[in-house]
Short mmCIF file of C-alpha atoms in Angstrom, two decimals:
data_model
loop_
_atom_site.label_atom_id
_atom_site.label_comp_id
_atom_site.label_asym_id
_atom_site.label_seq_id
_atom_site.Cartn_x
_atom_site.Cartn_y
_atom_site.Cartn_z
CA UNK A 1 -129.72 -100.86 157.98
CA UNK A 2 -130.99 -99.24 154.77
CA UNK A 3 -129.83 -95.70 154.15
CA UNK A 4 -132.82 -93.36 153.95
CA UNK A 5 -131.40 -91.81 150.79
CA UNK A 6 -131.66 -95.21 149.07
CA UNK A 7 -135.20 -95.94 150.25
CA UNK A 8 -137.79 -96.18 147.46
CA UNK A 9 -140.48 -94.37 149.48
CA UNK A 10 -140.55 -90.62 148.95
CA UNK A 11 -142.71 -87.94 150.49
CA UNK A 12 -144.27 -85.04 148.63
CA UNK A 13 -142.65 -81.71 149.34
CA UNK A 14 -139.44 -83.23 150.73
CA UNK A 15 -136.12 -82.58 149.11
CA UNK A 16 -137.43 -79.92 146.71
CA UNK A 17 -134.97 -77.25 145.65
CA UNK A 18 -135.68 -73.56 145.51
CA UNK A 19 -135.26 -73.56 141.74
CA UNK A 20 -138.17 -73.12 139.38
CA UNK A 21 -140.06 -76.40 138.79
CA UNK A 22 -139.50 -78.09 135.45
CA UNK A 23 -143.04 -77.38 134.20
CA UNK A 24 -143.33 -74.26 132.07
CA UNK A 25 -144.73 -71.42 134.18
CA UNK A 26 -145.44 -69.25 131.16
CA UNK A 27 -147.48 -71.98 129.48
CA UNK A 28 -149.59 -72.53 132.59
CA UNK A 29 -150.08 -68.80 133.10
CA UNK A 30 -151.22 -68.37 129.50
CA UNK A 31 -153.95 -70.97 130.00
CA UNK A 32 -155.28 -69.47 133.24
CA UNK A 33 -158.65 -67.75 133.27
CA UNK A 34 -159.43 -65.52 136.23
CA UNK A 35 -162.83 -65.99 137.92
CA UNK A 36 -165.64 -63.48 137.54
CA UNK A 37 -165.00 -60.19 139.28
CA UNK A 38 -161.26 -60.11 138.64
CA UNK A 39 -161.26 -58.59 135.15
CA UNK A 40 -159.45 -55.50 136.43
CA UNK A 41 -156.46 -57.66 137.34
CA UNK A 42 -156.09 -59.04 133.82
CA UNK A 43 -156.39 -55.54 132.37
CA UNK A 44 -153.65 -54.11 134.59
CA UNK A 45 -150.32 -54.18 132.74
CA UNK A 46 -148.31 -54.68 135.93
CA UNK A 47 -150.59 -56.59 138.28
CA UNK A 48 -152.03 -58.94 135.65
CA UNK A 49 -148.79 -60.71 134.67
CA UNK A 50 -147.63 -60.81 138.29
CA UNK A 51 -150.83 -62.48 139.50
CA UNK A 52 -151.10 -64.99 136.64
CA UNK A 53 -147.43 -65.95 136.92
CA UNK A 54 -147.77 -66.57 140.64
CA UNK A 55 -151.01 -68.50 140.10
CA UNK A 56 -149.10 -70.72 137.69
CA UNK A 57 -146.44 -71.25 140.35
CA UNK A 58 -149.17 -72.15 142.83
CA UNK A 59 -150.63 -74.66 140.37
CA UNK A 60 -147.28 -76.41 139.92
CA UNK A 61 -146.50 -76.41 143.60
CA UNK A 62 -149.91 -77.91 144.36
CA UNK A 63 -148.99 -80.87 142.17
CA UNK A 64 -145.60 -81.16 143.82
CA UNK A 65 -147.18 -81.04 147.26
CA UNK A 66 -149.60 -83.91 146.61
CA UNK A 67 -147.22 -86.11 144.58
CA UNK A 68 -146.48 -89.44 146.23
CA UNK A 69 -144.47 -92.49 145.22
CA UNK A 70 -147.24 -94.72 146.54
CA UNK A 71 -149.50 -95.24 143.48
CA UNK A 72 -152.81 -95.24 145.38
CA UNK A 73 -152.00 -92.18 147.50
CA UNK A 74 -150.76 -90.38 144.41
CA UNK A 75 -153.90 -91.16 142.39
CA UNK A 76 -156.35 -90.25 145.14
CA UNK A 77 -154.51 -87.04 146.04
CA UNK A 78 -154.35 -85.89 142.42
CA UNK A 79 -158.03 -86.57 141.85
CA UNK A 80 -159.41 -83.16 142.82
CA UNK A 81 -156.34 -81.10 141.92
CA UNK A 82 -156.53 -82.33 138.34
CA UNK A 83 -160.30 -81.83 138.22
CA UNK A 84 -159.55 -78.11 138.26
CA UNK A 85 -161.28 -75.40 140.23
CA UNK A 86 -161.43 -71.62 140.35
CA UNK A 87 -158.52 -71.35 142.86
CA UNK A 88 -160.30 -68.42 144.48
CA UNK A 89 -158.57 -68.78 147.84
CA UNK A 90 -154.99 -68.72 146.54
CA UNK A 91 -155.97 -65.93 144.15
CA UNK A 92 -157.14 -63.86 147.13
CA UNK A 93 -153.84 -64.60 148.89
CA UNK A 94 -151.85 -63.41 145.89
CA UNK A 95 -154.06 -60.37 145.34
CA UNK A 96 -153.93 -59.20 148.96
CA UNK A 97 -150.16 -59.64 148.88
CA UNK A 98 -150.03 -56.69 146.50
CA UNK A 99 -150.85 -54.49 149.47
CA UNK A 100 -147.20 -55.16 150.32
CA UNK A 101 -144.31 -56.88 148.53
CA UNK A 102 -145.98 -59.68 146.57
CA UNK A 103 -142.64 -60.90 145.19
CA UNK A 104 -141.62 -62.47 148.50
CA UNK A 105 -141.45 -66.28 148.06
CA UNK A 106 -143.50 -67.04 151.18
CA UNK A 107 -146.55 -65.51 149.47
CA UNK A 108 -146.80 -68.34 146.94
CA UNK A 109 -146.28 -70.96 149.65
CA UNK A 110 -149.08 -69.41 151.73
CA UNK A 111 -151.35 -69.55 148.68
CA UNK A 112 -150.57 -73.25 148.22
CA UNK A 113 -151.35 -73.89 151.90
CA UNK A 114 -154.84 -72.37 151.72
CA UNK A 115 -155.75 -74.31 148.57
CA UNK A 116 -154.46 -77.60 150.00
CA UNK A 117 -156.49 -76.98 153.15
CA UNK A 118 -159.56 -76.30 151.02
CA UNK A 119 -159.00 -79.47 148.97
CA UNK A 120 -158.66 -81.55 152.13
CA UNK A 121 -162.05 -80.34 153.36
CA UNK A 122 -163.69 -81.20 150.03
CA UNK A 123 -162.75 -84.87 150.38
CA UNK A 124 -164.30 -84.92 153.84
CA UNK A 125 -167.38 -82.90 152.88
CA UNK A 126 -168.18 -85.17 149.95
CA UNK A 127 -168.14 -88.22 152.21
CA UNK A 128 -170.31 -86.48 154.81
CA UNK A 129 -172.79 -85.33 152.15
CA UNK A 130 -172.63 -88.55 150.06
CA UNK A 131 -172.04 -86.26 147.06
CA UNK A 132 -171.68 -88.21 143.80
CA UNK A 133 -169.87 -85.50 141.83
CA UNK A 134 -167.38 -82.72 142.43
CA UNK A 135 -166.20 -80.36 139.67
CA UNK A 136 -167.93 -82.49 137.07
CA UNK A 137 -166.10 -85.69 138.05
CA UNK A 138 -167.07 -88.58 140.33
CA UNK A 139 -166.08 -87.85 143.92
CA UNK A 140 -163.18 -89.75 145.47
CA UNK A 141 -165.42 -91.82 147.73
CA UNK A 142 -167.43 -92.94 144.68
CA UNK A 143 -164.21 -94.20 143.08
CA UNK A 144 -162.25 -95.57 146.04
CA UNK A 145 -164.72 -95.71 148.95
CA UNK A 146 -165.29 -93.62 152.05
CA UNK A 147 -162.26 -94.73 154.06
CA UNK A 148 -159.77 -93.97 151.30
CA UNK A 149 -161.42 -90.61 150.60
CA UNK A 150 -161.27 -89.55 154.27
CA UNK A 151 -157.65 -90.67 154.60
CA UNK A 152 -156.76 -88.79 151.43
CA UNK A 153 -158.25 -85.64 152.91
CA UNK A 154 -156.16 -86.24 156.04
CA UNK A 155 -153.06 -86.78 153.93
CA UNK A 156 -153.54 -83.55 151.98
CA UNK A 157 -154.10 -81.61 155.19
CA UNK A 158 -150.88 -83.12 156.55
CA UNK A 159 -149.06 -81.83 153.47
CA UNK A 160 -150.58 -78.38 154.04
CA UNK A 161 -149.40 -78.53 157.65
CA UNK A 162 -145.83 -79.34 156.57
CA UNK A 163 -145.78 -76.33 154.28
CA UNK A 164 -147.37 -73.94 156.76
CA UNK A 165 -144.95 -75.04 159.49
CA UNK A 166 -142.13 -73.77 157.27
CA UNK A 167 -143.79 -70.34 157.28
CA UNK A 168 -143.53 -69.98 161.05
CA UNK A 169 -145.63 -70.19 164.19
CA UNK A 170 -148.00 -67.35 163.34
CA UNK A 171 -149.06 -68.92 160.04
CA UNK A 172 -149.37 -72.29 161.75
CA UNK A 173 -151.64 -70.75 164.38
CA UNK A 174 -153.87 -69.15 161.74
CA UNK A 175 -154.19 -72.39 159.84
CA UNK A 176 -154.85 -74.44 162.99
CA UNK A 177 -157.59 -72.09 164.19
CA UNK A 178 -159.09 -72.04 160.71
CA UNK A 179 -159.14 -75.83 160.49
CA UNK A 180 -160.73 -75.97 163.93
CA UNK A 181 -163.55 -73.76 162.64
CA UNK A 182 -163.89 -75.85 159.49
CA UNK A 183 -164.36 -78.96 161.64
CA UNK A 184 -166.76 -77.25 164.03
CA UNK A 185 -168.81 -75.93 161.13
CA UNK A 186 -169.15 -79.44 159.71
CA UNK A 187 -170.00 -80.83 163.16
CA UNK A 188 -172.68 -78.21 163.80
CA UNK A 189 -174.14 -78.73 160.34
CA UNK A 190 -174.30 -82.47 160.99
CA UNK A 191 -176.07 -82.26 164.37
CA UNK A 192 -178.29 -79.31 163.45
CA UNK A 193 -179.47 -76.41 165.62
CA UNK A 194 -180.25 -76.80 169.31
CA UNK A 195 -183.94 -76.68 170.28
CA UNK A 196 -183.52 -73.12 171.56
CA UNK A 197 -181.47 -71.96 168.57
CA UNK A 198 -182.81 -70.08 165.55
CA UNK A 199 -182.24 -72.35 162.50
CA UNK A 200 -181.26 -69.45 160.22
CA UNK A 201 -178.75 -68.04 162.72
CA UNK A 202 -177.37 -71.55 163.18
CA UNK A 203 -176.99 -71.96 159.44
CA UNK A 204 -175.23 -68.61 159.01
CA UNK A 205 -172.83 -69.62 161.78
CA UNK A 206 -172.14 -72.93 160.04
CA UNK A 207 -171.27 -71.37 156.70
CA UNK A 208 -169.19 -68.66 158.38
CA UNK A 209 -167.10 -71.48 159.85
CA UNK A 210 -167.11 -73.79 156.81
CA UNK A 211 -166.57 -71.17 154.10
CA UNK A 212 -165.88 -67.74 155.55
CA UNK A 213 -163.02 -68.79 157.83
CA UNK A 214 -160.71 -70.07 155.10
CA UNK A 215 -161.49 -67.20 152.72
CA UNK A 216 -160.61 -64.83 155.56
CA UNK A 217 -157.35 -66.65 156.28
CA UNK A 218 -156.43 -66.51 152.59
CA UNK A 219 -156.38 -62.72 152.43
CA UNK A 220 -154.81 -62.38 155.86
CA UNK A 221 -151.89 -64.68 154.99
CA UNK A 222 -151.29 -62.81 151.75
CA UNK A 223 -150.99 -59.53 153.62
CA UNK A 224 -148.79 -61.00 156.35
CA UNK A 225 -146.24 -62.62 154.07
CA UNK A 226 -146.03 -59.61 151.79
CA UNK A 227 -145.20 -57.44 154.80
CA UNK A 228 -148.29 -55.27 154.28
CA UNK A 229 -149.44 -52.73 156.85
CA UNK A 230 -150.72 -54.65 159.89
CA UNK A 231 -153.78 -52.38 159.94
CA UNK A 232 -155.02 -54.14 156.80
CA UNK A 233 -155.19 -57.59 158.39
CA UNK A 234 -158.36 -57.19 160.45
CA UNK A 235 -160.32 -55.62 157.63
CA UNK A 236 -159.21 -58.37 155.21
CA UNK A 237 -160.38 -60.95 157.74
CA UNK A 238 -163.74 -59.20 158.04
CA UNK A 239 -164.01 -58.96 154.25
CA UNK A 240 -163.14 -62.64 153.81
CA UNK A 241 -165.64 -63.82 156.41
CA UNK A 242 -168.46 -61.83 154.84
CA UNK A 243 -167.69 -62.56 151.19
CA UNK A 244 -167.37 -66.26 152.04
CA UNK A 245 -170.86 -66.27 153.56
CA UNK A 246 -172.22 -64.32 150.58
CA UNK A 247 -170.68 -66.89 148.22
CA UNK A 248 -172.34 -69.82 149.98
CA UNK A 249 -175.71 -68.09 150.24
CA UNK A 250 -175.58 -67.39 146.51
CA UNK A 251 -174.82 -71.07 145.90
CA UNK A 252 -177.96 -71.91 147.89
CA UNK A 253 -180.10 -69.83 145.56
CA UNK A 254 -178.34 -71.03 142.42
CA UNK A 255 -179.32 -74.56 143.41
CA UNK A 256 -182.97 -73.64 142.89
CA UNK A 257 -182.70 -71.27 139.93
CA UNK A 258 -182.99 -74.03 137.37
CA UNK A 259 -179.58 -73.37 135.78
CA UNK A 260 -177.06 -76.19 135.65
CA UNK A 261 -173.89 -74.88 137.19
CA UNK A 262 -170.44 -75.34 135.68
CA UNK A 263 -169.31 -77.71 138.43
CA UNK A 264 -171.68 -80.34 137.08
CA UNK A 265 -174.09 -79.94 139.99
CA UNK A 266 -177.63 -79.98 138.63
CA UNK A 267 -180.43 -77.77 139.98
CA UNK A 268 -182.04 -79.21 143.08
CA UNK A 269 -179.09 -81.34 144.13
CA UNK A 270 -179.21 -79.86 147.64
CA UNK A 271 -182.97 -80.47 147.81
CA UNK A 272 -182.59 -84.11 146.80
CA UNK A 273 -179.76 -84.68 149.28
CA UNK A 274 -181.59 -82.93 152.12
CA UNK A 275 -178.85 -80.32 152.53
CA UNK A 276 -180.17 -77.34 154.51
CA UNK A 277 -180.09 -74.11 152.51
CA UNK A 278 -181.36 -70.62 153.20
CA UNK A 279 -184.43 -70.74 150.90
CA UNK A 280 -185.64 -73.95 152.52
CA UNK A 281 -184.99 -72.61 156.02
CA UNK A 282 -187.05 -69.52 155.18
CA UNK A 283 -189.75 -71.78 153.77
CA UNK A 284 -189.91 -73.76 157.03
CA UNK A 285 -190.11 -70.50 158.96
CA UNK A 286 -193.04 -69.32 156.83
CA UNK A 287 -194.79 -72.68 157.08
CA UNK A 288 -194.49 -72.58 160.87
CA UNK A 289 -196.05 -69.10 160.77
CA UNK A 290 -199.06 -70.47 158.88
CA UNK A 291 -198.20 -69.65 155.25
CA UNK A 292 -200.22 -72.26 153.34
CA UNK A 293 -198.13 -71.93 150.17
CA UNK A 294 -195.05 -72.74 152.21
CA UNK A 295 -196.80 -75.69 153.87
CA UNK A 296 -197.82 -77.12 150.49
CA UNK A 297 -194.38 -76.66 148.96
CA UNK A 298 -192.68 -78.26 151.97
CA UNK A 299 -194.79 -81.39 151.51
CA UNK A 300 -193.29 -81.70 148.04
CA UNK A 301 -189.72 -80.89 149.14
CA UNK A 302 -189.85 -83.27 152.11
CA UNK A 303 -191.35 -86.01 149.96
CA UNK A 304 -189.73 -88.48 147.60
CA UNK A 305 -187.47 -86.55 145.21
CA UNK A 306 -185.75 -89.51 143.63
CA UNK A 307 -187.50 -89.04 140.30
CA UNK A 308 -186.39 -86.23 138.01
CA UNK A 309 -190.00 -85.10 137.59
CA UNK A 310 -190.54 -84.72 141.34
CA UNK A 311 -187.25 -82.86 141.74
CA UNK A 312 -188.05 -80.53 138.84
CA UNK A 313 -191.43 -79.72 140.41
CA UNK A 314 -189.77 -78.95 143.76
CA UNK A 315 -187.16 -76.74 142.11
CA UNK A 316 -189.80 -74.86 140.11
CA UNK A 317 -191.98 -74.32 143.17
CA UNK A 318 -189.11 -73.05 145.32
CA UNK A 319 -187.74 -70.86 142.53
CA UNK A 320 -191.05 -69.00 142.26
CA UNK A 321 -191.70 -68.74 145.99
CA UNK A 322 -190.86 -65.39 147.67
CA UNK A 323 -188.30 -67.06 149.96
CA UNK A 324 -185.88 -67.37 147.04
CA UNK A 325 -185.94 -63.64 146.33
CA UNK A 326 -185.56 -63.03 150.06
CA UNK A 327 -182.48 -65.25 150.09
CA UNK A 328 -180.93 -63.21 147.28
CA UNK A 329 -181.48 -60.08 149.36
CA UNK A 330 -179.63 -61.62 152.31
CA UNK A 331 -176.74 -62.82 150.12
CA UNK A 332 -176.35 -59.36 148.58
CA UNK A 333 -176.45 -57.77 152.02
CA UNK A 334 -173.46 -59.87 153.09
CA UNK A 335 -171.64 -58.89 149.89
CA UNK A 336 -172.35 -55.21 150.55
CA UNK A 337 -170.99 -55.53 154.08
CA UNK A 338 -167.86 -57.21 152.72
CA UNK A 339 -167.31 -54.28 150.36
CA UNK A 340 -167.88 -51.79 153.18
CA UNK A 341 -165.12 -53.47 155.20
CA UNK A 342 -162.65 -52.52 152.46
CA UNK A 343 -163.13 -48.76 152.93
CA UNK A 344 -159.78 -48.10 154.71
CA UNK A 345 -157.75 -49.79 151.94
CA UNK A 346 -155.88 -47.53 149.52
CA UNK A 347 -157.62 -46.96 146.21
CA UNK A 348 -156.35 -49.12 143.38
CA UNK A 349 -156.74 -52.40 141.54
CA UNK A 350 -156.46 -54.53 144.69
CA UNK A 351 -159.34 -52.77 146.42
CA UNK A 352 -161.52 -52.58 143.31
CA UNK A 353 -160.91 -56.25 142.48
CA UNK A 354 -161.88 -57.36 145.98
CA UNK A 355 -165.05 -55.25 145.75
CA UNK A 356 -165.88 -56.54 142.26
CA UNK A 357 -165.40 -60.12 143.41
CA UNK A 358 -167.90 -59.56 146.23
CA UNK A 359 -170.40 -58.26 143.69
CA UNK A 360 -169.69 -61.14 141.28
CA UNK A 361 -170.38 -63.89 143.82
CA UNK A 362 -173.96 -62.68 144.23
CA UNK A 363 -174.51 -61.95 140.56
CA UNK A 364 -173.74 -65.34 139.04
CA UNK A 365 -175.87 -66.82 136.29
CA UNK A 366 -174.31 -70.18 137.06
#
């Protein structure tokens, strides 16, 4: 019988020591750029270095967590990690941890868990949406096929589950309930609203599950593993839910603003792929109410958008229609409600950064 210690197959995250990884944390931290809305963190002499150093630790541990001795599994798992990303969810975990003792080692592990969970969902979402690009690179299913992409998402979620199990039953419960909502959100988006269900309310419920739930869990886990006041948890959950919805609604509008976003997603991608977004849902509502401009524009949007000219015409028409401005109003309302949820938090950089992030997600040029 072969001794397991001599076996050539190794599993990511197994056998790691508690020592600092060999990669240079300082070098990674120096190259990090915080997303819009978090400028106050970088300007704070104490919080700035603490956050960027822990973000660098998260970045290294992400790579450790997805490493695999199997060449295919290793390549597919690294695909999205190495494509980059804003790391907003782990950043929120680390930031909210400063409501308690952010130096506790479980804080970084919790931040890795939420980003791994997010990455797992991206592999699945891209297959469901037949998305050709993610973060400016071809999606995994375009490179390796649907089956490999789905299994890679499963594998990454399994790695997240290993890490969260080490944090204890409460963290495991939060992650499990969050993943349940992520799956239900995708399911409900796929099947669409029931005949007796308002399409806009259905859509808001979908994005609350698909986006808001994990953003909410990110802040909550940061507070828990920093030993912050338990009274902060519920308000951080409320904040995360609302800012997550605001973020997705803003993305909906950005898709029809005519500005190519940094992820490589061109304007009108959602229109071409038939992805339901708030401006289009409002347009269908207005068309059903007899608005002729909405009826005419829907004919174009529901038509053949394979040519760049047709897509550009649809984007231009929707951008100028009142439903787009109305969608911005709704997105900003959710951001305002997220900020209002923060009222009981103590004044300081943590509270102001969370509020500024909520404002930034609905004030993006791209």
